[in-house]
Amino acid sequence: MDSKGFREAAVSSIDEIISYYDNISERPVKSTVEPGYLRKLLPSEAPEDGEEWSDIQQDIEAKIMPGITHWQHPSFHAFFPCASSYPSILGELYSAALSAAAFNWICSPAVTELETIVLDWLAKLLGLPECFLSTGSTNGGGVIQGSASEAVLTAMVAAREKYLAETIPSSLEGEAREDAIAVKRSRMVALATSATHSSTKKAALILGVRFITIPVTSETNYALTGPILAAAIESCRARNLEPFFLTATLGTTDTCAVDDFPSISSTLSTHASSPGEIWVHIDAAYAGAALVCPEHQTATSLPTTSTFHSFNMNMHKWLLTNFDASCLYVRNRAWFIRALTINQAVYNNSHSQGGLVTDYREWQIPLGRRFRALKIWFVLRSYGASGLRAYIRKTTSLGESFASWVRERDDLFEILTPPAFALAVFRMKGRDEEEANRRTKELERRVDGCGKMWVTSTVLEGRFAIRMVTSVRSTERADVERAFGMFVEFSEGVLK
C-alpha cells in the first residue's frame, strides 16, 4: 500500500468508524457468537499474495463485527466502561504513525517529555497531593502503564525492594545477604481486602510473596478502615509474618466503595515497623476519574493520601481515553528506578548517564513503550477540565436517578449499597435469601439474553446482586429509563 492507497483506505476507514459510532445503538450490545466461530470463517493459512484493501475492509463487518461486544453502546451497563472518544482515536492514529519503542529519552525526546507534562496536568486536575508531581518536593511523578494490573505489579516490585533494603542489614554481603533475603521474602506479605481487585493477588503470585485477604463487610459498606487494618497487621506479626504492601481502593469493583484513607494513614503511623514500612498503593482505576470534580476530592479525603506511596487511575475507563492509558504516580521516583533499572551497554547515552532526563524504562516492567501521552494530551485539550467535569457529573447523575427509581419500586427491588460513581447495586426481593438470589439470577439471565442491554453481577456476603453502570459516553437518560423499564418488565415476568 503506497501513500495514495493509504489515503483512500484511511478515508474509507474513518467514514466507517464514524458510521459505526453514529449507528451503534442499532446493534445488539453483546456478541452472541459461539466459541470457535471465526476459525470457520477464515482460511487455515495466510494468503500467498496480498489482497486489496477493499476486500479486507469488507471482512470487518462480515466476520469481525459479529464477534464484537460493543463497549461504547449506550446500553452497555456491565463491568466498568472502556472509554473512547474521537480525540483519543486521533491520538492513537498519530502514535501508530510515529511508532517507536521509546524506552529512553533519546529514542524520541517528545515521547518522554509530553508524558511527564500531561501526567502533571492530570495530577493537578485530580487534586492529587503535590508529592505525586514531577515538580514536587519528594521527586515523585507519573508514568503511563498498560493497565491497573501492570501498575500494581510495578508498585509491588518497588515496595519489595524498598522493604528488603530497609530490613536487611547493610553489613551482610555475598551468600549471607542472599540467604537473609530468601528468609525475609518467605515472611513478606501483601495485603488487600476481600473487595480489592484481583490484580493485587496476581501481583503477589507473580512475585512469589504471600498474599492475605482482609475481610470487609456491609458494616463498613465494604470499605477498609483503620481498626480492621490494625487487626490484620497484628495477626500477621503474631505469625511472624511481615506485611510490606497494602492496596487501598478508591472505588472497589463490586460496589465502588472507598476505603477510609485517614484512618488507614493513622493506623499505619502507629503500627509502623522499624525500619521497614508498609507501602500503600491506591487503586483508583475506575472511580479515580471522578476526582476531576472537586466535590469528589473532598468526599474521598484525597489530601490525606500524601502519606501513601503510589496512586493509579485508568483514563481508559471513565475519562474518554481509549485503552490503554493507566496512569501510575509514585511519591519518590527513586523507588522505581532502584528496583527496575537494568543497565546494558546498548542503552547508554550521555543524557541518561548524566542524570539529565527521565528514562521511563526504569519505571515499568517492559522495556519498550508506545506514545500513549498523545491521546491523553488530545483529550485534555479537546474537552478541557470543564468538559470532563460535565461528563462525570452527567453520568453520575444518571446512576443516582436509576437508584431512585429502584427505590420507588420497593415491591420488586432493594438497593444493597448506596449508589456511587455511576454504579448502582441492587437485587430482586424474596421471602428469604435463597429466593431473592434465585429471582435475581433469573432476572439477570433474562436481561442479558434479550440482547438489548448488558449488565454484570456480583455476590455480597452470599447475596447475588446486579451491577448497573451508567458511565458510558453515549448513554443518555432515555437509555437508562429504558433499562429500568426492562428490569421492571422482566422482574414481573420472573414473579409470574
Coordinates of C-alpha atoms in Angstrom, one line a residue:
M1 CA 0.0 0.0 0.0
D2 CA 1.5 3.3 -1.1
S3 CA 0.6 6.8 0.2
K4 CA -2.2 7.1 -2.4
G5 CA -3.7 3.8 -1.4
F6 CA -3.3 4.7 2.3
R7 CA -5.1 8.0 1.8
E8 CA -8.1 6.2 0.1
A9 CA -8.1 3.4 2.7
A10 CA -7.8 5.8 5.6
V11 CA -10.7 8.0 4.4
S12 CA -12.9 4.9 3.9
S13 CA -12.0 3.5 7.3
I14 CA -12.6 6.8 9.1
D15 CA -16.0 7.1 7.4
E16 CA -16.8 3.5 8.5
I17 CA -15.7 4.3 12.1
I18 CA -17.9 7.4 12.2
S19 CA -20.9 5.4 10.8
Y20 CA -20.2 2.8 13.5
Y21 CA -20.4 5.4 16.3
D22 CA -23.4 7.2 14.8
N23 CA -25.4 3.9 14.5
I24 CA -24.0 1.8 17.3
S25 CA -27.3 1.8 19.2
E26 CA -28.9 -0.2 16.3
R27 CA -26.5 -3.1 17.0
P28 CA -27.1 -5.8 19.7
V29 CA -24.9 -4.8 22.6
K30 CA -23.4 -8.2 23.3
S31 CA -21.9 -10.7 20.8
T32 CA -23.9 -14.0 20.6
V33 CA -21.4 -16.0 18.5
E34 CA -20.4 -19.5 19.6
P35 CA -16.8 -20.3 20.6
G36 CA -14.7 -21.0 17.5
Y37 CA -17.0 -19.1 15.1
L38 CA -14.1 -17.2 13.5
R39 CA -12.0 -20.2 12.6
K40 CA -14.9 -21.5 10.5
L41 CA -14.9 -18.2 8.5
L42 CA -11.2 -17.7 7.9
P43 CA -8.8 -19.7 5.8
S44 CA -6.4 -22.0 7.6
E45 CA -3.3 -20.2 6.3
A46 CA -2.3 -16.6 5.5
P47 CA -2.7 -15.6 1.8
E48 CA 0.2 -16.2 -0.5
D49 CA -0.4 -12.9 -2.4
G50 CA -1.5 -9.6 -1.0
E51 CA -5.2 -8.7 -1.1
E52 CA -6.9 -5.4 -1.9
W53 CA -7.9 -3.2 1.0
S54 CA -11.5 -3.1 -0.2
D55 CA -11.7 -6.9 0.2
I56 CA -10.1 -6.8 3.6
Q57 CA -12.3 -3.9 4.8
Q58 CA -15.5 -5.9 3.9
D59 CA -14.5 -8.6 6.3
I60 CA -14.5 -6.2 9.2
E61 CA -18.3 -6.0 9.1
A62 CA -18.9 -9.6 7.8
K63 CA -16.5 -11.5 10.0
I64 CA -15.3 -9.3 12.9
M65 CA -18.3 -7.3 14.0
P66 CA -20.4 -10.4 14.8
G67 CA -17.8 -11.3 17.4
I68 CA -17.6 -7.8 19.0
T69 CA -19.3 -6.8 22.2
H70 CA -19.9 -3.1 21.8
W71 CA -18.5 -1.4 24.9
Q72 CA -19.3 2.1 23.5
H73 CA -23.0 1.1 23.2
P74 CA -25.5 3.3 25.2
S75 CA -27.0 0.1 26.7
F76 CA -23.6 -1.3 27.9
H77 CA -24.1 -1.3 31.6
A78 CA -21.7 -4.1 32.5
F79 CA -18.3 -4.2 34.3
F80 CA -17.0 -0.6 34.0
P81 CA -16.8 1.3 30.7
C82 CA -13.8 1.2 28.4
A83 CA -13.9 4.8 27.2
S84 CA -13.2 6.2 23.8
S85 CA -13.6 9.5 22.0
Y86 CA -12.7 11.0 18.7
P87 CA -9.7 13.0 20.1
S88 CA -8.4 9.9 21.7
I89 CA -8.7 7.8 18.5
L90 CA -6.8 10.6 16.7
G91 CA -4.0 10.3 19.3
E92 CA -3.8 6.6 18.7
L93 CA -3.6 7.2 15.0
Y94 CA -0.6 9.5 15.3
S95 CA 1.0 7.2 17.8
A96 CA 0.8 4.4 15.3
A97 CA 2.3 6.5 12.6
L98 CA 5.2 7.6 14.8
S99 CA 5.8 4.0 16.1
A100 CA 8.8 3.7 18.3
A101 CA 9.9 1.7 21.3
A102 CA 10.7 5.0 23.2
F103 CA 12.3 3.3 26.3
N104 CA 14.9 6.1 26.7
W105 CA 14.6 9.9 26.4
I106 CA 17.0 9.8 23.5
C107 CA 14.7 7.5 21.5
S108 CA 12.3 10.4 20.9
P109 CA 12.5 13.2 23.5
A110 CA 8.9 14.4 22.9
V111 CA 7.5 11.0 23.9
T112 CA 9.1 11.2 27.3
E113 CA 8.6 14.9 27.9
L114 CA 5.0 15.1 26.8
E115 CA 4.2 12.1 29.2
T116 CA 5.8 13.9 32.1
I117 CA 3.9 17.1 31.4
V118 CA 0.4 15.7 30.7
L119 CA 0.6 13.5 33.8
D120 CA 1.4 16.5 35.9
W121 CA -1.6 18.2 34.2
L122 CA -3.8 15.2 35.2
A123 CA -2.4 15.0 38.7
K124 CA -3.4 18.7 39.3
L125 CA -6.8 18.1 37.7
L126 CA -7.4 15.1 40.0
G127 CA -6.3 17.1 43.0
L128 CA -3.5 14.7 43.9
P129 CA -1.1 15.8 46.7
E130 CA 1.8 17.8 45.5
C131 CA 4.2 14.9 46.3
F132 CA 3.0 13.0 43.2
L133 CA 4.0 15.7 40.8
S134 CA 7.3 15.5 38.8
T135 CA 8.0 19.0 40.2
G136 CA 7.1 18.1 43.7
S137 CA 9.4 18.3 46.7
T138 CA 9.7 14.5 47.0
N139 CA 10.8 13.9 43.4
G140 CA 7.7 12.0 42.5
G141 CA 5.9 11.8 39.2
G142 CA 3.7 9.8 36.9
V143 CA 4.1 7.1 34.2
I144 CA 1.6 5.6 31.8
Q145 CA 1.2 1.8 32.2
G146 CA -0.9 -0.6 30.2
S147 CA -3.4 -1.4 32.9
A148 CA -4.1 -1.2 36.7
S149 CA -2.8 -4.7 37.0
E150 CA 0.5 -3.7 35.5
A151 CA 0.6 -0.7 37.8
V152 CA 0.1 -2.7 41.0
L153 CA 2.8 -5.2 39.9
T154 CA 5.2 -2.4 39.3
A155 CA 4.4 -0.8 42.6
M156 CA 4.8 -4.1 44.4
V157 CA 8.2 -4.8 42.9
A158 CA 9.4 -1.4 44.1
A159 CA 7.8 -2.0 47.5
R160 CA 9.5 -5.4 47.9
E161 CA 13.0 -4.0 47.0
K162 CA 12.4 -1.0 49.3
Y163 CA 11.4 -3.2 52.2
L164 CA 14.4 -5.5 51.7
A165 CA 16.8 -2.6 51.6
E166 CA 15.3 -1.3 54.9
T167 CA 15.2 -4.5 56.8
I168 CA 18.3 -6.5 55.7
P169 CA 21.4 -5.3 57.5
S170 CA 23.8 -3.5 55.1
S171 CA 26.7 -5.2 56.7
L172 CA 25.7 -8.6 55.2
E173 CA 27.4 -9.4 51.9
G174 CA 27.6 -12.2 49.4
E175 CA 25.8 -15.5 50.2
A176 CA 25.0 -14.4 53.7
R177 CA 23.0 -11.5 52.3
E178 CA 21.3 -13.7 49.7
D179 CA 20.3 -16.2 52.4
A180 CA 18.9 -13.4 54.6
I181 CA 16.9 -12.1 51.6
A182 CA 15.5 -15.5 50.9
V183 CA 14.4 -15.9 54.6
K184 CA 12.9 -12.4 54.6
R185 CA 10.9 -13.0 51.4
S186 CA 9.4 -16.1 52.8
R187 CA 7.8 -13.9 55.6
M188 CA 6.7 -11.0 53.5
V189 CA 3.0 -10.5 53.0
A190 CA 1.0 -8.4 50.6
L191 CA -2.4 -7.3 52.0
A192 CA -5.7 -6.4 50.3
T193 CA -9.4 -6.7 51.2
S194 CA -12.0 -9.1 50.0
A195 CA -13.3 -6.2 47.9
T196 CA -9.9 -5.3 46.3
H197 CA -9.4 -6.1 42.7
S198 CA -7.7 -9.4 42.0
S199 CA -4.7 -7.7 40.4
T200 CA -3.0 -7.4 43.9
K201 CA -3.3 -11.1 44.5
K202 CA -2.0 -11.8 41.0
A203 CA 1.0 -9.5 41.5
A204 CA 1.9 -11.3 44.8
L205 CA 1.6 -14.6 42.9
I206 CA 4.0 -13.4 40.2
L207 CA 6.5 -12.1 42.7
G208 CA 6.3 -15.2 44.9
V209 CA 5.3 -13.5 48.1
R210 CA 2.4 -14.3 50.4
F211 CA -1.0 -12.8 50.0
I212 CA -3.5 -12.3 52.7
T213 CA -7.1 -11.2 52.2
I214 CA -8.6 -8.8 54.8
P215 CA -12.4 -9.4 55.1
V216 CA -14.7 -6.4 54.8
T217 CA -18.5 -6.5 55.2
S218 CA -21.6 -4.3 54.9
E219 CA -20.9 -3.0 58.4
T220 CA -18.3 -0.6 56.8
N221 CA -20.0 -0.5 53.4
Y222 CA -17.3 -3.0 52.2
A223 CA -14.5 -0.4 52.9
L224 CA -11.3 -0.9 54.7
T225 CA -10.9 1.0 58.0
G226 CA -8.0 1.6 60.3
P227 CA -9.2 -0.8 63.1
I228 CA -9.7 -3.6 60.5
L229 CA -6.3 -3.0 59.1
A230 CA -4.7 -2.9 62.6
A231 CA -6.2 -6.3 63.5
A232 CA -4.8 -7.7 60.2
I233 CA -1.3 -6.4 60.8
E234 CA -1.3 -7.7 64.4
S235 CA -2.5 -11.1 63.2
C236 CA 0.3 -11.3 60.6
R237 CA 3.0 -10.3 63.1
A238 CA 1.7 -12.8 65.6
R239 CA 2.5 -15.4 63.0
N240 CA 6.0 -14.0 62.4
L241 CA 4.9 -12.6 59.0
E242 CA 5.8 -9.1 57.8
P243 CA 3.3 -7.0 55.9
F244 CA 5.1 -4.9 53.3
F245 CA 2.4 -3.9 50.8
L246 CA -1.2 -2.8 51.0
T247 CA -3.6 -2.0 48.3
A248 CA -6.2 0.6 49.4
T249 CA -9.1 1.2 47.0
L250 CA -10.9 4.3 45.8
G251 CA -13.9 2.7 44.1
T252 CA -14.0 -1.1 44.5
T253 CA -15.0 -3.3 41.6
D254 CA -18.2 -4.7 43.2
T255 CA -19.7 -1.6 44.8
C256 CA -17.4 1.4 44.3
A257 CA -16.7 1.6 48.0
V258 CA -13.9 4.0 49.1
D259 CA -11.5 2.8 51.8
D260 CA -11.1 5.1 54.9
F261 CA -7.8 6.8 53.9
P262 CA -7.5 9.0 57.1
S263 CA -7.9 6.1 59.5
I264 CA -5.6 3.8 57.4
S265 CA -2.9 6.5 57.5
S266 CA -3.3 6.9 61.2
T267 CA -3.2 3.2 61.8
L268 CA 0.0 2.8 59.8
S269 CA 1.7 5.6 61.7
T270 CA 1.0 3.8 65.0
H271 CA 1.7 0.3 63.7
A272 CA 4.8 1.1 61.7
S273 CA 7.6 -1.5 61.8
S274 CA 11.1 -0.2 62.2
P275 CA 13.0 0.2 59.9
G276 CA 10.7 -1.2 57.2
E277 CA 7.3 0.4 56.4
I278 CA 4.2 -0.9 54.6
W279 CA 3.9 0.5 51.1
V280 CA 0.3 1.8 50.4
H281 CA -0.8 1.7 46.8
I282 CA -4.1 3.4 46.0
D283 CA -6.1 1.6 43.3
A284 CA -8.5 4.2 41.8
A285 CA -8.6 2.5 38.4
Y286 CA -12.3 3.4 37.7
A287 CA -13.5 5.9 40.2
G288 CA -10.3 8.0 40.2
A289 CA -11.7 9.7 37.1
A290 CA -14.4 11.4 39.3
L291 CA -11.7 13.3 41.1
V292 CA -11.7 15.8 38.3
C293 CA -14.7 17.1 40.3
P294 CA -13.7 19.0 43.5
E295 CA -16.6 17.5 45.4
H296 CA -15.2 14.0 45.0
Q297 CA -11.8 15.1 46.1
T298 CA -13.3 16.3 49.4
A299 CA -15.6 13.3 49.8
T300 CA -12.8 10.8 49.4
S301 CA -10.4 12.6 51.8
L302 CA -7.9 12.7 49.0
P303 CA -5.5 15.2 50.7
T304 CA -4.7 12.5 53.4
T305 CA -3.1 10.3 50.7
S306 CA 0.1 12.3 50.8
T307 CA 1.5 9.7 53.3
F308 CA 0.9 6.9 50.8
H309 CA 3.4 5.7 48.2
S310 CA 1.6 5.3 44.9
F311 CA -1.6 6.0 43.2
N312 CA -3.2 4.7 40.0
M313 CA -6.2 5.6 37.8
N314 CA -7.2 4.5 34.4
M315 CA -8.1 7.2 31.9
H316 CA -9.3 4.4 29.7
K317 CA -12.2 3.5 32.0
W318 CA -14.2 6.7 32.6
L319 CA -12.2 9.6 31.2
L320 CA -12.8 9.4 27.4
T321 CA -9.4 7.9 26.5
N322 CA -9.3 4.6 24.7
F323 CA -7.4 1.6 26.1
D324 CA -4.7 1.6 27.2
A325 CA -3.9 4.6 29.4
S326 CA -3.3 3.6 33.0
C327 CA -1.7 6.5 34.9
L328 CA 0.5 5.5 37.8
Y329 CA 2.0 8.0 40.2
V330 CA 4.8 7.5 42.8
R331 CA 5.8 9.7 45.7
N332 CA 9.5 9.2 45.1
R333 CA 10.7 8.1 41.6
A334 CA 13.9 6.7 43.1
W335 CA 11.9 3.7 44.5
F336 CA 11.0 2.7 40.9
I337 CA 14.4 3.4 39.5
R338 CA 16.3 1.5 42.2
A339 CA 14.0 -1.5 41.8
L340 CA 13.7 -1.7 38.0
T341 CA 16.9 -0.4 36.4
I342 CA 18.9 -3.0 34.5
N343 CA 21.7 -1.4 32.5
Q344 CA 23.0 -2.7 29.2
A345 CA 25.7 -1.0 27.1
V346 CA 23.4 -0.6 24.1
Y347 CA 21.1 1.8 26.2
N348 CA 23.9 4.1 27.2
N349 CA 23.9 7.8 26.1
S350 CA 25.2 11.0 27.5
H351 CA 21.8 12.4 28.5
S352 CA 20.8 9.3 30.5
Q353 CA 24.2 8.8 32.1
G354 CA 24.3 12.5 33.1
G355 CA 21.1 12.2 35.0
L356 CA 19.5 15.0 32.9
V357 CA 16.5 13.1 31.7
T358 CA 13.8 10.6 32.6
D359 CA 14.0 7.2 31.1
Y360 CA 10.6 5.5 31.6
R361 CA 12.0 2.1 31.0
E362 CA 13.2 2.4 34.7
W363 CA 9.6 3.0 35.8
Q364 CA 7.9 -0.1 34.3
I365 CA 8.1 -3.9 33.8
P366 CA 8.5 -3.8 29.9
L367 CA 11.4 -2.2 28.1
G368 CA 9.5 -0.6 25.2
R369 CA 6.6 1.7 25.3
R370 CA 4.1 3.5 23.0
F371 CA 3.5 7.2 22.6
R372 CA 0.3 7.0 24.8
A373 CA 0.7 10.5 26.1
L374 CA -0.5 11.9 22.7
K375 CA -4.1 10.7 23.2
I376 CA -4.2 12.0 26.8
W377 CA -2.9 15.3 25.5
F378 CA -5.6 15.4 22.8
V379 CA -8.4 14.5 25.2
L380 CA -7.3 17.0 27.9
R381 CA -7.1 19.8 25.3
S382 CA -10.2 18.9 23.4
Y383 CA -12.6 18.6 26.4
G384 CA -10.9 20.8 28.9
A385 CA -11.3 20.5 32.6
S386 CA -14.9 21.8 32.4
G387 CA -15.9 19.3 29.7
L388 CA -14.5 16.4 31.7
R389 CA -16.3 17.5 34.9
A390 CA -19.6 17.9 33.0
Y391 CA -19.2 14.4 31.6
I392 CA -18.5 12.8 35.0
R393 CA -21.4 14.7 36.7
K394 CA -23.8 13.8 34.0
T395 CA -23.1 10.1 34.1
T396 CA -23.0 10.1 37.9
S397 CA -26.4 11.8 37.9
L398 CA -27.8 9.0 35.6
G399 CA -26.7 6.4 38.2
E400 CA -28.4 8.3 41.0
S401 CA -31.6 8.6 39.0
F402 CA -31.6 4.9 38.3
A403 CA -31.1 4.1 42.0
S404 CA -34.0 6.4 42.9
W405 CA -36.3 4.6 40.5
V406 CA -35.3 1.3 42.0
R407 CA -36.1 2.5 45.5
E408 CA -39.6 3.6 44.3
R409 CA -40.3 0.0 43.3
D410 CA -39.6 -1.4 46.7
D411 CA -42.2 -4.1 46.0
L412 CA -39.7 -5.6 43.5
F413 CA -36.2 -4.4 44.3
E414 CA -33.8 -3.5 47.1
I415 CA -30.6 -1.4 46.9
L416 CA -27.7 -3.2 48.5
T417 CA -25.2 -0.4 48.7
P418 CA -25.5 3.4 48.2
P419 CA -25.1 4.4 44.6
A420 CA -21.6 5.6 43.9
F421 CA -19.6 6.8 40.9
A422 CA -22.4 6.0 38.4
L423 CA -22.8 2.5 39.8
A424 CA -26.0 1.1 41.4
V425 CA -26.0 -2.4 43.0
F426 CA -29.5 -3.9 43.6
R427 CA -31.4 -7.2 43.5
M428 CA -34.9 -8.6 43.5
K429 CA -36.6 -9.1 46.8
G430 CA -37.7 -12.5 48.1
R431 CA -39.1 -14.2 51.2
D432 CA -35.6 -15.3 52.1
E433 CA -32.0 -15.1 50.8
E434 CA -32.4 -18.2 48.7
E435 CA -35.4 -16.9 46.9
A436 CA -34.0 -13.4 46.4
N437 CA -30.8 -14.9 44.9
R438 CA -32.8 -17.2 42.6
R439 CA -35.0 -14.4 41.4
T440 CA -32.1 -12.1 40.8
K441 CA -30.1 -14.6 38.9
E442 CA -33.1 -15.3 36.6
L443 CA -33.6 -11.6 36.1
E444 CA -30.0 -11.2 35.0
R445 CA -30.3 -14.1 32.7
R446 CA -33.4 -12.7 31.0
V447 CA -32.0 -9.2 30.7
D448 CA -28.7 -10.3 29.2
G449 CA -30.4 -12.8 27.0
C450 CA -32.6 -10.3 25.3
G451 CA -29.6 -8.7 23.5
K452 CA -30.9 -5.1 24.2
M453 CA -28.6 -4.4 27.2
W454 CA -25.9 -6.0 29.2
V455 CA -25.3 -6.0 32.9
T456 CA -23.0 -8.0 35.2
S457 CA -23.4 -9.3 38.7
T458 CA -21.6 -9.8 42.0
V459 CA -22.1 -11.6 45.2
L460 CA -22.0 -9.7 48.5
E461 CA -21.9 -11.8 51.7
G462 CA -23.9 -14.5 49.9
R463 CA -26.3 -12.1 48.3
F464 CA -26.5 -12.2 44.5
A465 CA -26.8 -8.7 43.0
I466 CA -26.8 -6.9 39.7
R467 CA -24.4 -4.1 39.0
M468 CA -25.9 -1.3 36.8
V469 CA -23.3 1.1 35.4
T470 CA -24.3 4.4 33.6
S471 CA -20.9 5.9 32.7
V472 CA -20.6 5.0 29.0
R473 CA -20.1 8.2 27.0
S474 CA -23.0 7.5 24.6
T475 CA -25.5 6.7 27.4
E476 CA -28.3 9.2 27.8
R477 CA -31.2 9.5 30.3
A478 CA -33.6 7.8 27.8
D479 CA -31.3 4.8 27.7
V480 CA -31.3 4.5 31.5
E481 CA -35.1 4.9 31.6
R482 CA -35.4 2.2 29.0
A483 CA -33.1 -0.1 31.0
F484 CA -35.2 0.4 34.2
G485 CA -38.4 -0.3 32.3
M486 CA -36.9 -3.6 31.1
F487 CA -35.8 -4.5 34.6
V488 CA -39.4 -4.0 35.8
E489 CA -40.9 -5.9 32.9
F490 CA -38.5 -8.9 33.3
S491 CA -38.9 -8.8 37.1
E492 CA -42.7 -9.1 36.8
G493 CA -42.1 -11.9 34.4
V494 CA -39.9 -13.7 36.9
L495 CA -42.6 -13.4 39.6
K496 CA -45.2 -14.9 37.2

